Short mmCIF file of C-alpha atoms in Angstrom, two decimals:
data_model
loop_
_atom_site.label_atom_id
_atom_site.label_comp_id
_atom_site.label_asym_id
_atom_site.label_seq_id
_atom_site.Cartn_x
_atom_site.Cartn_y
_atom_site.Cartn_z
CA MET A 1314 114.40 -32.78 12.46
CA SER A 1315 113.88 -29.17 13.05
CA GLU A 1316 112.81 -27.96 16.29
CA LYS A 1317 109.19 -26.81 16.67
CA ARG A 1318 108.46 -23.13 16.63
CA ARG A 1319 107.10 -21.94 19.86
CA LEU A 1320 104.68 -19.20 20.10
CA LYS A 1321 105.34 -16.36 22.52
CA LEU A 1322 103.06 -13.70 23.98
CA MET A 1323 103.89 -10.18 23.11
CA PRO A 1324 104.21 -7.73 25.80
CA GLU A 1325 101.05 -5.51 26.29
CA VAL A 1326 101.35 -2.07 24.84
CA LEU A 1327 99.23 0.43 26.60
CA PRO A 1328 98.57 4.00 25.09
CA ALA A 1329 100.53 6.77 26.46
CA PRO A 1330 98.68 8.87 29.18
CA THR A 1331 97.61 12.18 28.07
CA THR A 1332 98.04 15.29 30.12
CA VAL A 1333 94.96 17.33 31.11
CA THR A 1334 95.64 20.80 30.49
CA SER A 1335 92.52 22.12 32.44
CA GLY A 1336 93.45 23.51 35.78
CA ASN A 1337 90.26 22.50 37.76
CA VAL A 1338 87.81 19.62 38.04
CA ARG A 1339 84.90 21.55 36.51
CA GLY A 1340 86.68 22.20 33.27
CA ARG A 1341 87.81 18.70 32.86
CA THR A 1342 84.29 17.42 33.51
CA LEU A 1343 82.73 19.91 31.05
CA SER A 1344 85.28 18.90 28.31
CA HIS A 1345 84.63 15.28 28.84
CA MET A 1346 80.88 15.75 28.78
CA GLN A 1347 81.26 17.89 25.54
CA ARG A 1348 82.99 14.98 23.79
CA MET A 1349 80.22 12.54 24.95
CA LEU A 1350 77.49 15.04 23.88
CA ALA A 1351 79.16 15.18 20.44
CA THR A 1352 79.43 11.34 20.11
CA ALA A 1353 75.85 11.01 21.25
CA THR A 1354 74.62 13.71 18.89
CA ALA A 1355 76.38 11.99 15.91
CA MET A 1356 74.99 8.57 16.76
CA THR A 1357 71.39 9.98 17.22
CA ALA A 1358 71.62 11.74 13.85
CA ALA A 1359 72.66 8.43 12.28
CA ALA A 1360 69.91 6.56 13.92
CA GLY A 1361 67.35 9.31 13.00
CA THR A 1362 68.34 9.02 9.34
CA ASP A 1363 67.74 5.23 9.29
CA CYS A 1364 64.49 5.66 10.98
CA ALA A 1365 63.32 8.41 8.56
CA ARG A 1366 64.03 5.96 5.76
CA SER A 1367 61.79 3.32 7.17
CA ASP A 1368 59.20 5.53 8.94
CA PRO A 1369 58.78 9.14 7.58
CA GLY A 1370 56.51 9.86 10.56
CA THR A 1371 59.22 9.54 13.19
CA GLN A 1372 61.38 12.47 14.30
CA SER A 1373 64.17 12.38 16.80
CA VAL A 1374 64.73 15.51 19.07
CA VAL A 1375 67.69 15.85 21.26
CA ILE A 1376 67.20 18.07 24.27
CA PRO A 1377 70.47 18.78 26.31
CA ALA A 1378 70.11 19.45 30.02
CA THR A 1379 72.93 21.53 31.52
CA SER A 1380 73.59 21.40 35.31
CA THR A 1381 75.37 24.12 37.25
CA THR A 1382 76.89 21.57 39.65
CA ALA A 1383 80.45 20.45 39.16
CA THR A 1384 79.54 16.84 39.04
CA ALA A 1385 77.89 16.02 35.75
CA THR A 1386 75.70 17.50 32.88
CA ALA A 1387 72.68 15.20 32.02
CA THR A 1388 71.65 14.66 28.33
CA THR A 1389 68.09 13.73 27.71
CA THR A 1390 67.05 12.29 24.37
CA THR A 1391 63.37 12.29 23.50
CA THR A 1392 62.00 10.59 20.48
CA THR A 1393 58.65 11.80 19.15
CA THR A 1394 56.66 9.85 16.89
CA ALA A 1395 54.12 11.86 14.82
CA THR A 1396 51.62 9.66 13.25
CA THR A 1397 49.10 11.26 10.78
CA THR A 1398 46.04 9.20 10.02
CA THR A 1399 43.90 10.30 7.10
CA THR A 1400 40.45 8.79 6.98
CA THR A 1401 38.81 8.99 3.56
CA THR A 1402 35.01 8.47 3.60
CA ALA A 1403 33.37 7.59 0.26
CA SER A 1404 30.36 10.00 -0.08
CA THR A 1405 27.48 8.82 -1.86
CA PRO A 1406 25.90 11.59 -4.22
CA PRO A 1407 22.51 12.60 -3.12
CA THR A 1408 19.77 11.00 -4.96
CA ALA A 1409 16.84 13.20 -6.01
CA THR A 1410 13.68 11.83 -4.74
CA ALA A 1411 10.21 12.92 -5.42
CA PRO A 1412 8.29 14.58 -2.65
CA ASP A 1413 5.76 12.58 -0.74
CA ILE A 1414 2.43 13.89 -1.61
CA GLY A 1415 0.46 11.17 0.01
CA TYR A 1416 -2.05 8.86 -1.57
CA GLY A 1417 -3.45 10.20 -4.81
CA VAL A 1418 -5.35 8.91 -7.84
CA VAL A 1419 -4.60 10.21 -11.23
CA ASP A 1420 -7.96 9.39 -12.69
CA PRO A 1421 -10.39 8.96 -9.90
CA MET A 1422 -13.44 6.76 -10.32
CA PRO A 1423 -16.72 8.86 -10.14
CA ALA A 1424 -18.97 8.33 -7.24
CA PRO A 1425 -21.64 5.52 -7.64
CA ALA A 1426 -24.93 6.83 -9.16
CA ARG A 1427 -27.55 7.45 -6.38
CA CYS A 1428 -30.47 6.69 -8.83
CA ALA A 1429 -29.01 3.60 -10.43
CA GLY A 1430 -31.39 1.79 -12.91
CA VAL A 1431 -33.19 4.96 -14.03
CA ALA A 1432 -31.31 5.11 -17.33
CA SER A 1433 -32.16 1.54 -18.36
CA SER A 1434 -35.88 2.19 -18.05
CA ALA A 1435 -35.91 5.67 -19.51
CA LYS A 1436 -36.56 6.35 -23.24
CA ALA A 1437 -35.11 9.13 -25.29
CA LYS A 1438 -34.80 10.36 -28.94
CA ALA A 1439 -32.97 13.17 -30.64
CA VAL A 1440 -34.33 14.98 -33.75
CA TYR A 1441 -33.22 18.03 -35.60
CA VAL A 1442 -35.73 20.94 -35.60
CA ALA A 1443 -35.91 24.22 -37.34
CA ASP A 1444 -34.86 27.25 -35.36
CA PRO A 1445 -34.85 31.09 -36.11
CA LYS A 1446 -30.96 30.98 -36.03
CA GLY A 1447 -30.63 27.68 -37.79
CA LEU A 1448 -31.15 24.08 -36.85
CA ALA A 1449 -31.25 22.82 -33.31
CA LEU A 1450 -31.22 19.38 -31.85
CA GLN A 1451 -34.43 18.51 -29.76
CA ILE A 1452 -33.83 15.74 -27.04
CA THR A 1453 -36.91 14.18 -25.43
CA VAL A 1454 -36.64 11.94 -22.41
CA SER A 1455 -39.58 10.10 -20.75
CA LEU A 1456 -39.83 7.80 -17.56
CA PRO A 1457 -42.30 5.01 -17.26
CA PRO A 1458 -44.80 4.94 -14.40
CA GLY A 1459 -43.04 2.23 -12.59
CA SER A 1460 -39.62 3.84 -12.56
CA PRO A 1461 -36.93 2.30 -10.25
CA LEU A 1462 -36.50 3.90 -6.84
CA GLY A 1463 -39.64 6.05 -7.52
CA ALA A 1464 -37.45 8.44 -9.79
CA LYS A 1465 -38.88 11.52 -11.32
CA PHE A 1466 -37.45 14.61 -13.10
CA SER A 1467 -36.38 17.46 -10.95
CA SER A 1468 -36.92 21.18 -11.43
CA ARG A 1469 -33.26 21.85 -11.10
CA PRO A 1470 -31.80 23.24 -14.44
CA ALA A 1471 -30.28 21.02 -16.99
CA SER A 1472 -26.74 21.53 -18.32
CA ALA A 1473 -25.15 20.59 -21.70
CA TRP A 1474 -21.63 19.85 -23.17
CA GLY A 1475 -20.54 20.35 -26.66
CA SER A 1476 -23.55 22.30 -27.07
CA VAL A 1477 -25.76 25.33 -25.63
CA VAL A 1478 -29.11 24.68 -23.80
CA LEU A 1479 -31.72 26.84 -25.73
CA SER A 1480 -34.80 25.67 -23.70
CA ALA A 1481 -36.01 22.85 -21.40
CA SER A 1482 -39.44 22.03 -20.16
CA ILE A 1483 -40.86 19.49 -17.81
CA ALA A 1484 -44.26 17.80 -18.62
CA ALA A 1485 -44.80 13.98 -19.04
CA GLY A 1486 -41.03 14.05 -19.84
CA VAL A 1487 -38.18 16.50 -20.38
CA THR A 1488 -37.73 18.19 -23.74
CA ALA A 1489 -34.37 20.04 -24.12
CA THR A 1490 -33.47 21.99 -27.33
CA ILE A 1491 -29.88 22.52 -27.72
CA ARG A 1492 -27.74 24.20 -30.39
CA VAL A 1493 -24.92 22.13 -31.62
CA LYS A 1494 -21.46 23.70 -31.73
CA PRO A 1495 -19.62 23.69 -34.93
CA THR A 1496 -17.08 20.77 -35.48
CA THR A 1497 -18.60 18.90 -32.57
CA THR A 1498 -18.86 15.00 -32.98
CA SER A 1499 -20.47 14.31 -29.64
CA ILE A 1500 -22.91 16.25 -27.50
CA GLY A 1501 -25.13 15.66 -24.51
CA VAL A 1502 -27.26 17.11 -21.81
CA SER A 1503 -27.44 16.29 -18.05
CA ILE A 1504 -31.05 16.07 -16.76
CA PRO A 1505 -31.51 16.16 -12.98
CA VAL A 1506 -33.75 13.56 -11.31
CA ASP A 1507 -34.74 12.71 -7.75
CA CYS A 1508 -35.34 9.28 -6.30
CA GLY A 1509 -35.67 7.67 -2.84
CA ALA A 1510 -31.82 7.64 -2.42
CA GLY A 1511 -31.47 11.39 -3.11
CA PRO A 1512 -30.70 13.72 -6.17
CA GLY A 1513 -29.30 12.09 -9.20
CA THR A 1514 -28.58 12.88 -12.80
CA LEU A 1515 -29.65 11.30 -15.99
CA SER A 1516 -26.92 11.69 -18.78
CA VAL A 1517 -28.19 11.77 -22.39
CA SER A 1518 -25.53 11.90 -25.09
CA ALA A 1519 -26.01 12.04 -28.76
CA SER A 1520 -23.41 10.73 -31.32
CA SER A 1521 -23.09 9.83 -34.94
CA LEU A 1522 -24.21 13.41 -35.81
CA PRO A 1523 -24.79 13.99 -39.59
CA THR A 1524 -22.24 16.24 -41.33
CA SER A 1525 -24.95 18.48 -42.95
CA PRO A 1526 -28.03 18.02 -40.93
CA LYS A 1527 -31.57 19.09 -41.93
CA ALA A 1528 -34.79 19.20 -40.04
CA GLY A 1529 -36.07 15.73 -39.38
CA ASP A 1530 -32.67 14.06 -39.13
CA THR A 1531 -32.07 11.94 -36.06
CA ALA A 1532 -28.96 11.13 -34.03
CA VAL A 1533 -28.09 8.15 -31.90
CA VAL A 1534 -28.89 8.55 -28.17
CA ASN A 1535 -27.26 6.85 -25.18
CA LEU A 1536 -28.57 7.09 -21.64
CA SER A 1537 -26.45 6.47 -18.40
CA ASP A 1538 -26.93 7.03 -14.67
CA TYR A 1539 -24.65 9.57 -13.09
#
């Protein structure tokens, strides 16, 4: 049998010592610190590259600090992280709104008649009569003795729509002569009345006017309190 091979330790080999050419301690210290600074700068740059790949908002700044003493030169490494935060606020476009004009009624209701019930008790008729300038429509209105609220005709002037008042007289009743305007299909006259509640108006309207009227023709009359 062969003998077992035994392992032996190799003698330790140490690097040959280098000779420092600088003549003083300050020079040797500065040379050593410059080598350390170069190594630290290279490592910091590599670390900064890796950080820049993962976080673009991080920046490494190396600030060397030089001392005039003969002992050592300190190196300070400061890492500044710049974080930019952008806030986006969704803005809603303004909505046009109608101005507040308060409460309003497009078609307001008329005030209640003060002399209500007079129209239902009054009597009226409309007849065409001859006139120097042509035919005119004569409207006659009368009130019974027992008129509601003690109503009676007033001396205030009468007014008309769709026609022109030619004359109006008050006796036992009111007789108003009006001239019908051309192409008018509905006309009327407002006769003022007074009652216990105050002044009021009796509205007399004439409809179903004949197309070619002559004296003696009549029209349909409607009465209402106003």
